Amino acid sequence: MIKKFIRKILGVKNDRDPTEPVILGPEEHKIDPKNVSANAVRVTQTLQEAGYKAFVVGGAVRDLLLGVKPKDFDIATDATPEQVKRLFRRAFIIGRRFQIVHVMFGQDLLEVTTFRGNGSDNAPKDEHGRVLRDNSFGPQHEDAARRDFTINAMYYDPATQSVLDYHGGIEDIRAKTLRIIGMPEARYREDPVRMLRVVRFAAKLGFTIEPTTRAPIPVMAPLIDNVPAARVFDEMLKLLLSGHALACLKELRSAGLHHGLLPLLDVVLEQPIGMKFVTLALESTDGRVKAGKGVSPGFLFASLLWHQVLEKWNAYRAAGESPIPALHLAADDVLETQTDNLALQRRIATDMRDIWAMQPRFERRTGRAPYKLLEHPRFRAGYDFLLLRCASGELPAEIGEWWTEFYDAEGGERERLVAAANTREREGGGPAKKRRPRRGPRKSNGEGAPATQGAGGGEE
Ligand code: ATP
Ligand code: MG
């Protein structure tokens, strides 16, 4: 009776005892055992044979229930990290504050975590209520209650093929609902990154955020400012590399999470002028992720911030700087604000600068210049970036087409292309491939994007 009352005031929807799981068999959950990695089975089996509990947990179970092959498998157990380590030949305890074990099989890495207890009431917190450290072990039902969303809090035992569900995750999976476990405000306060996670899952899975889970987000969004920048950056990267970046950004906006939260997002979402470019960049990123191709974070962030760079570049040039130094000054400005706020790693920032700095060079198609550019170690990224600029209407499509031909061409053909470009240049028609007399500056056919014609064309 009292338990029931407490659950009622905690907003627990049904009368289920959250310390007792609902257990589903294979004919109910319909998980295809073929989607379970052999190494995950190996780990759970080894732990179970040593007398411990062991389950696949979290995102992997969610994906299995959705019929998707999980990209990685996390294991939860009641064995301590030391006990886990002893059972495997290549196992490493990592993390100082909360230890987890990395078990390796060849290239495959599995994360094994000991059930965490709900010590978070006494855990040290910052002045905003964010939990700083929380290291206690506990029973399985407490581990379940500490997870973020109901659909992420289920356990799968490969040996018995059963799913353990403490929080109605199965129903929420079926209803395509994202529901936070416990009191939403309290859970976001403990860890504001959960607000970004719910948005990412909603966009990625095509799920709806349940109203009480969603309601506090716009109000609590500023709490993300207190989260260490590196952690926000990691989450942003996950979001942008989820294969659903565009949907994620729209969702962030509609959840009220974009404002004043991440300088990057403010810039991206509140400048319609760069929106076409960003949309194209994210579409192409999403396409690559879905096709299993690699995406470089440097390219991604270079795209997201390009229009900010462009604006400053134009401003420096208008103030009398010559184009190349002006571009570097603009890049400095943009990188400086973003590295402060977003903890852009140095390596990523270097890639971004390379990609930007290459851009004026694409407008020089005479003499040896195009050959030199082709040898640039990051040519491919710079060229892909150029194509986005053309596709968004910032530059004439013809420049991109010329480079595509030049890139694909064999020796003699390249000479011919450069010669053709030289001729156009001499005739004063600008670097055009087809004979089309041009008068005056070429017009950008974009949506008002600042034109950069002549930015690099011709100058040394
Ligand atoms: P993805 O497909 O993105 O990997 P995931 O659910 O596996 O999704 P992870 O970040 O790998 O996400 O986390 C694994 C599990 O750990 C989650 O499913 C969830 O149960 C738990 N978890 C992760 N982050 C949090 C958090 N901030 N608060 C509470 N639980 C979390
Ligand atoms: Mg995961």
XYZ file of C-alpha atoms and ligand atoms in Angstrom:
492
model
C 0.000 0.000 0.000
C 2.711 2.451 1.040
C 4.905 1.292 -1.842
C 2.014 1.891 -4.179
C 1.526 5.391 -2.795
C 5.206 6.239 -3.150
C 5.179 5.008 -6.728
C 2.141 7.118 -7.383
C 3.786 10.308 -6.155
C 6.932 9.369 -8.051
C 4.834 9.332 -11.181
C 5.270 5.617 -11.828
C 2.536 4.858 -14.282
C 1.479 1.369 -13.341
C 1.315 -0.735 -10.221
C 4.306 -2.835 -11.024
C 6.888 -3.329 -8.287
C 10.073 -1.788 -9.719
C 12.210 -4.218 -7.738
C 10.690 -7.193 -9.577
C 11.235 -7.498 -13.322
C 8.738 -8.655 -15.895
C 10.402 -11.578 -17.633
C 9.757 -12.203 -21.307
C 10.548 -15.348 -23.240
C 11.729 -15.568 -26.863
C 8.239 -15.915 -28.319
C 7.260 -12.645 -26.638
C 10.332 -10.500 -27.266
C 11.208 -12.152 -30.608
C 14.889 -11.253 -30.397
C 16.799 -12.954 -33.182
C 19.752 -14.737 -31.517
C 21.712 -14.226 -34.737
C 21.866 -10.515 -33.899
C 23.625 -11.212 -30.604
C 27.400 -11.042 -30.965
C 29.228 -14.285 -30.269
C 31.618 -12.433 -27.972
C 28.765 -11.053 -25.872
C 27.534 -14.618 -25.442
C 31.053 -15.686 -24.549
C 31.357 -13.036 -21.840
C 27.964 -13.660 -20.238
C 28.542 -17.417 -20.350
C 31.976 -17.199 -18.737
C 30.616 -14.999 -15.964
C 27.610 -17.239 -15.403
C 29.766 -20.370 -15.271
C 31.810 -18.673 -12.557
C 28.611 -18.216 -10.567
C 27.773 -14.603 -11.377
C 24.776 -12.965 -12.954
C 25.469 -11.545 -16.392
C 23.324 -9.872 -19.018
C 23.526 -7.879 -22.192
C 22.168 -4.487 -21.183
C 21.145 -1.024 -22.352
C 21.235 0.148 -25.953
C 22.071 -3.324 -27.267
C 18.876 -4.832 -25.818
C 16.874 -1.893 -27.146
C 18.299 -2.411 -30.619
C 17.784 -6.188 -30.470
C 14.127 -5.635 -29.584
C 13.828 -3.287 -32.533
C 15.309 -5.962 -34.785
C 18.468 -3.918 -35.347
C 21.927 -5.441 -35.045
C 23.565 -3.510 -32.160
C 26.825 -1.763 -32.923
C 28.275 -2.568 -29.528
C 27.392 -4.757 -26.597
C 27.523 -3.719 -22.976
C 27.402 -6.351 -20.280
C 26.106 -5.895 -16.745
C 27.037 -8.252 -13.941
C 27.036 -8.623 -10.169
C 30.736 -9.552 -10.252
C 33.109 -6.808 -9.113
C 35.609 -5.384 -11.633
C 38.410 -7.423 -10.022
C 36.343 -10.593 -10.271
C 35.551 -9.899 -13.917
C 39.159 -9.187 -14.798
C 40.329 -12.534 -13.432
C 38.053 -14.457 -15.792
C 39.415 -13.115 -19.070
C 42.806 -13.193 -20.667
C 42.635 -9.685 -22.108
C 40.680 -7.588 -19.648
C 41.540 -4.139 -18.372
C 40.031 -2.201 -15.541
C 39.546 1.376 -16.658
C 38.194 4.504 -15.039
C 39.259 5.713 -11.665
C 36.001 6.991 -10.281
C 33.719 4.304 -11.534
C 35.627 1.267 -12.631
C 34.486 -0.724 -15.618
C 36.214 -3.597 -17.358
C 37.153 -3.670 -21.022
C 37.226 -7.228 -22.293
C 38.954 -7.601 -25.655
C 38.649 -10.331 -28.268
C 40.843 -9.334 -31.184
C 39.500 -5.952 -32.285
C 36.207 -6.449 -30.506
C 35.778 -4.630 -27.223
C 33.043 -5.289 -24.680
C 32.346 -3.110 -21.709
C 31.509 -5.009 -18.556
C 29.943 -2.983 -15.760
C 29.094 -4.025 -12.241
C 25.474 -3.311 -11.244
C 25.359 0.175 -9.763
C 23.389 0.949 -6.645
C 21.220 3.978 -6.069
C 23.624 5.719 -3.749
C 22.966 8.902 -5.693
C 20.991 10.485 -2.848
C 24.196 10.804 -0.847
C 26.498 11.165 -3.819
C 28.546 14.367 -4.068
C 26.871 16.946 -6.292
C 27.733 20.379 -7.629
C 25.749 23.437 -6.575
C 23.182 22.798 -9.316
C 22.516 19.224 -8.228
C 24.623 17.513 -10.854
C 26.003 14.231 -9.546
C 29.778 14.361 -9.579
C 30.658 10.861 -8.408
C 28.544 7.869 -7.778
C 30.442 4.709 -7.215
C 28.339 2.345 -5.205
C 27.479 -1.148 -6.356
C 23.978 -2.475 -5.789
C 21.352 -5.027 -6.753
C 20.095 -5.356 -10.309
C 16.847 -3.469 -9.758
C 18.816 -0.452 -8.523
C 21.045 -0.662 -11.573
C 17.892 -0.597 -13.704
C 16.479 2.446 -11.882
C 19.690 4.408 -12.455
C 19.549 4.062 -16.208
C 18.129 6.915 -18.211
C 15.125 5.769 -20.266
C 12.816 2.785 -19.893
C 13.837 1.428 -23.294
C 17.510 1.538 -22.225
C 16.963 -0.325 -18.956
C 16.352 -3.900 -20.045
C 18.573 -6.958 -19.610
C 18.932 -9.903 -21.957
C 20.285 -13.260 -20.903
C 21.553 -15.105 -23.993
C 21.614 -18.447 -22.131
C 17.898 -18.507 -21.328
C 16.956 -16.052 -24.064
C 14.938 -14.048 -21.575
C 14.496 -10.291 -21.289
C 14.188 -8.683 -17.837
C 12.196 -5.472 -17.828
C 11.853 -3.418 -14.620
C 10.296 -0.233 -15.966
C 7.853 -1.048 -18.718
C 10.488 -0.716 -21.436
C 8.843 -3.326 -23.625
C 5.572 -1.417 -23.777
C 7.428 1.786 -24.531
C 9.390 0.116 -27.324
C 6.127 -1.089 -28.824
C 4.540 2.352 -28.483
C 7.742 4.028 -29.783
C 7.931 6.178 -26.688
C 10.897 7.667 -24.876
C 10.158 7.853 -21.192
C 12.646 8.805 -18.526
C 12.822 6.600 -15.439
C 11.704 8.361 -12.243
C 11.058 12.092 -11.868
C 12.152 13.905 -15.011
C 13.322 17.101 -13.278
C 15.412 15.195 -10.763
C 16.977 13.001 -13.429
C 17.920 15.961 -15.648
C 19.321 17.784 -12.658
C 21.514 14.809 -11.744
C 22.807 14.679 -15.299
C 21.754 17.364 -17.798
C 23.290 15.416 -20.678
C 20.209 13.200 -20.518
C 18.334 16.039 -22.236
C 20.629 15.745 -25.226
C 20.394 11.966 -25.154
C 16.617 11.926 -25.284
C 16.674 14.183 -28.314
C 19.239 12.008 -30.056
C 17.274 8.818 -29.410
C 14.013 10.419 -30.531
C 15.549 11.473 -33.833
C 17.522 8.305 -34.373
C 14.758 5.840 -33.521
C 11.840 7.932 -34.755
C 10.286 7.738 -31.263
C 8.092 10.290 -29.534
C 9.201 11.877 -26.287
C 6.507 11.249 -23.695
C 5.033 14.603 -22.538
C 6.200 14.623 -18.898
C 9.666 13.571 -20.058
C 9.700 16.416 -22.530
C 8.047 19.208 -20.564
C 10.927 20.277 -18.281
C 13.559 20.358 -21.031
C 13.227 23.952 -22.266
C 13.284 25.193 -18.669
C 16.189 23.049 -17.579
C 18.261 23.448 -20.736
C 20.632 26.035 -19.185
C 21.896 23.362 -16.757
C 23.908 21.954 -19.631
C 26.233 24.947 -19.232
C 27.608 23.401 -16.051
C 28.507 20.114 -17.671
C 32.199 19.830 -18.561
C 32.621 21.000 -22.156
C 34.383 17.813 -23.225
C 31.385 15.725 -22.262
C 28.942 17.999 -24.092
C 31.217 17.861 -27.084
C 31.245 14.048 -27.058
C 27.476 14.015 -26.925
C 27.224 16.561 -29.736
C 29.532 14.435 -31.820
C 27.361 11.366 -31.195
C 24.366 13.400 -32.183
C 25.942 14.689 -35.362
C 27.357 11.297 -36.316
C 24.186 9.365 -35.521
C 23.167 9.170 -39.164
C 20.230 11.392 -38.221
C 21.985 14.673 -37.616
C 19.468 16.751 -39.452
C 16.558 15.223 -37.564
C 18.493 15.669 -34.304
C 19.038 19.374 -34.910
C 15.371 19.877 -35.702
C 14.448 17.954 -32.582
C 16.878 19.991 -30.448
C 15.220 23.077 -31.706
C 11.697 21.881 -31.104
C 12.606 20.683 -27.608
C 13.891 24.181 -26.858
C 17.437 22.958 -26.409
C 19.241 24.985 -29.004
C 19.206 28.408 -27.489
C 22.213 29.767 -25.648
C 23.167 26.193 -25.092
C 25.854 25.483 -27.586
C 27.323 28.404 -29.450
C 27.688 26.162 -32.432
C 24.006 25.390 -32.565
C 23.002 28.977 -32.114
C 25.080 29.829 -35.076
C 23.827 26.988 -37.167
C 20.159 27.172 -36.353
C 19.659 30.888 -36.197
C 21.287 31.955 -39.393
C 18.970 31.023 -42.228
C 21.644 32.193 -44.599
C 23.872 29.223 -43.920
C 21.016 26.794 -43.542
C 21.118 25.510 -47.099
C 24.811 24.770 -46.773
C 24.419 23.119 -43.374
C 21.454 21.090 -44.553
C 23.422 19.770 -47.513
C 26.430 19.031 -45.311
C 24.358 17.130 -42.785
C 22.461 15.251 -45.479
C 25.722 14.102 -46.928
C 27.043 13.200 -43.458
C 23.891 11.242 -42.663
C 24.172 9.460 -46.009
C 27.778 8.488 -45.343
C 27.025 7.239 -41.838
C 24.104 5.169 -43.095
C 26.275 3.693 -45.848
C 28.857 2.705 -43.242
C 31.452 5.164 -44.581
C 33.665 7.205 -42.329
C 32.927 10.816 -41.453
C 35.611 13.161 -40.240
C 34.591 15.389 -37.348
C 36.852 18.082 -38.784
C 34.889 18.152 -42.024
C 31.622 18.190 -40.150
C 32.506 21.111 -37.909
C 34.169 22.950 -40.773
C 30.811 22.726 -42.546
C 28.744 23.762 -39.562
C 30.838 26.867 -39.034
C 31.591 27.801 -42.609
C 29.094 30.592 -42.917
C 30.381 32.157 -39.751
C 33.868 32.075 -41.248
C 32.557 33.433 -44.523
C 30.922 36.381 -42.851
C 34.068 37.307 -40.955
C 36.212 36.701 -44.000
C 34.141 39.176 -45.985
C 34.317 41.655 -43.119
C 38.134 41.467 -42.927
C 38.408 41.897 -46.664
C 36.045 44.825 -46.632
C 38.348 46.320 -43.999
C 41.240 46.099 -46.438
C 42.940 42.777 -45.634
C 44.045 40.739 -48.606
C 42.041 37.548 -49.094
C 44.352 34.877 -47.711
C 45.332 36.609 -44.462
C 41.699 37.663 -44.081
C 40.594 34.035 -44.278
C 43.103 33.023 -41.604
C 41.973 35.844 -39.331
C 38.372 34.775 -39.791
C 39.275 31.153 -39.011
C 41.158 32.279 -35.885
C 38.132 34.199 -34.634
C 35.692 31.384 -35.180
C 37.936 28.672 -33.788
C 38.714 30.751 -30.746
C 35.088 31.166 -29.661
C 34.273 27.579 -30.448
C 37.249 25.984 -28.724
C 36.408 27.872 -25.553
C 32.858 26.705 -25.480
C 32.879 23.393 -27.167
C 36.262 21.958 -26.313
C 37.017 21.307 -29.957
C 40.084 19.169 -29.826
C 43.193 20.593 -31.389
C 43.321 17.877 -34.010
C 39.796 18.653 -35.177
C 40.500 22.385 -35.212
C 43.586 21.783 -37.372
C 41.538 19.770 -39.864
C 38.942 22.515 -40.004
C 41.531 25.170 -40.689
C 43.106 23.051 -43.444
C 39.777 22.603 -45.171
C 38.926 26.303 -44.995
C 42.394 27.471 -46.020
C 42.275 25.298 -49.121
C 39.117 26.915 -50.455
C 40.560 29.984 -52.219
C 43.056 27.714 -53.935
C 40.226 25.962 -55.768
C 39.491 29.180 -57.573
C 42.954 29.238 -59.126
C 43.011 26.925 -62.064
C 46.004 28.177 -63.987
C 49.631 27.141 -64.257
C 50.864 24.585 -61.734
C 48.441 25.657 -59.020
C 45.794 22.935 -59.567
C 48.474 20.202 -59.659
C 49.920 21.423 -56.387
C 46.539 21.473 -54.763
C 45.888 17.912 -55.912
C 48.922 16.827 -53.878
C 47.605 18.376 -50.692
C 47.200 15.573 -48.138
C 43.688 16.769 -47.334
C 42.715 17.433 -50.951
C 39.761 15.077 -50.864
C 38.172 16.805 -47.878
C 38.789 20.241 -49.380
C 37.286 19.116 -52.676
C 34.190 17.613 -51.025
C 33.809 20.887 -49.182
C 34.077 22.829 -52.427
C 31.290 20.700 -53.905
C 29.062 21.630 -50.978
C 29.772 25.291 -51.607
C 28.789 24.843 -55.232
C 25.694 22.792 -54.421
C 24.492 25.408 -51.953
C 24.766 28.096 -54.607
C 27.636 29.926 -52.975
C 29.909 29.270 -55.947
C 29.075 28.574 -59.590
C 28.527 24.857 -60.191
C 31.040 25.082 -63.022
C 34.003 25.317 -60.605
C 33.044 22.073 -58.907
C 32.469 20.399 -62.256
C 35.876 21.511 -63.492
C 37.581 20.046 -60.414
C 35.650 16.802 -60.717
C 36.882 16.459 -64.295
C 40.395 17.466 -63.346
C 40.469 15.043 -60.428
C 39.218 12.132 -62.563
C 41.342 12.952 -65.608
C 44.518 11.199 -66.716
C 47.770 13.112 -67.404
C 47.160 14.580 -70.910
C 43.552 15.358 -70.221
C 44.544 17.393 -67.169
C 46.877 19.535 -69.308
C 43.996 20.207 -71.643
C 41.689 21.269 -68.800
C 44.260 23.636 -67.360
C 44.990 25.052 -70.803
C 41.280 25.674 -71.298
C 41.093 27.432 -67.947
C 44.156 29.516 -68.866
C 42.533 30.604 -72.091
C 39.351 31.697 -70.311
C 41.414 33.602 -67.812
C 43.304 35.452 -70.547
C 40.106 36.256 -72.340
C 38.974 37.862 -69.169
C 35.982 35.572 -68.915
C 37.003 34.268 -65.558
C 37.757 30.633 -64.958
C 34.936 29.157 -67.005
C 35.030 25.874 -68.797
C 32.469 26.485 -71.485
C 32.774 29.400 -73.821
C 30.290 31.704 -72.329
C 31.088 35.393 -72.390
C 30.799 36.852 -68.947
C 30.453 40.467 -68.081
C 30.913 41.811 -64.665
C 31.054 39.713 -61.570
C 29.409 36.324 -61.637
C 26.268 36.192 -59.645
C 25.805 33.790 -56.846
C 22.617 31.913 -57.532
C 22.236 30.990 -53.900
C 19.888 32.133 -51.233
C 21.705 35.281 -50.399
C 24.915 33.629 -49.315
C 27.797 36.067 -49.506
C 29.586 35.505 -52.751
C 33.266 34.785 -52.682
C 34.111 35.081 -56.331
C 37.603 36.204 -56.896
C 38.449 35.548 -53.305
C 41.378 33.466 -54.311
C 41.181 33.505 -58.071
C 44.414 34.876 -59.380
C 46.116 36.126 -56.256
C 49.229 34.513 -54.892
P 23.964 4.122 -28.389
O 23.234 3.339 -29.405
O 24.076 5.536 -28.706
O 25.262 3.517 -27.929
P 23.179 3.462 -25.733
O 21.843 3.431 -25.072
O 23.916 2.169 -25.829
O 22.968 4.116 -27.128
P 25.446 4.394 -24.247
O 25.940 5.783 -24.085
O 26.284 3.399 -24.950
O 24.035 4.537 -24.992
O 25.053 3.885 -22.788
C 24.752 2.542 -22.508
C 23.656 2.476 -21.450
O 24.082 3.107 -20.248
C 22.361 3.171 -21.823
O 21.528 2.338 -22.597
C 21.765 3.502 -20.479
O 21.149 2.364 -19.904
C 23.006 3.816 -19.652
N 23.334 5.256 -19.672
C 24.171 5.894 -20.509
N 24.254 7.205 -20.255
C 23.446 7.431 -19.221
C 23.096 8.594 -18.450
N 23.604 9.787 -18.754
N 22.237 8.432 -17.410
C 21.726 7.221 -17.118
N 22.000 6.114 -17.781
C 22.852 6.185 -18.824
Mg 25.940 1.883 -26.501
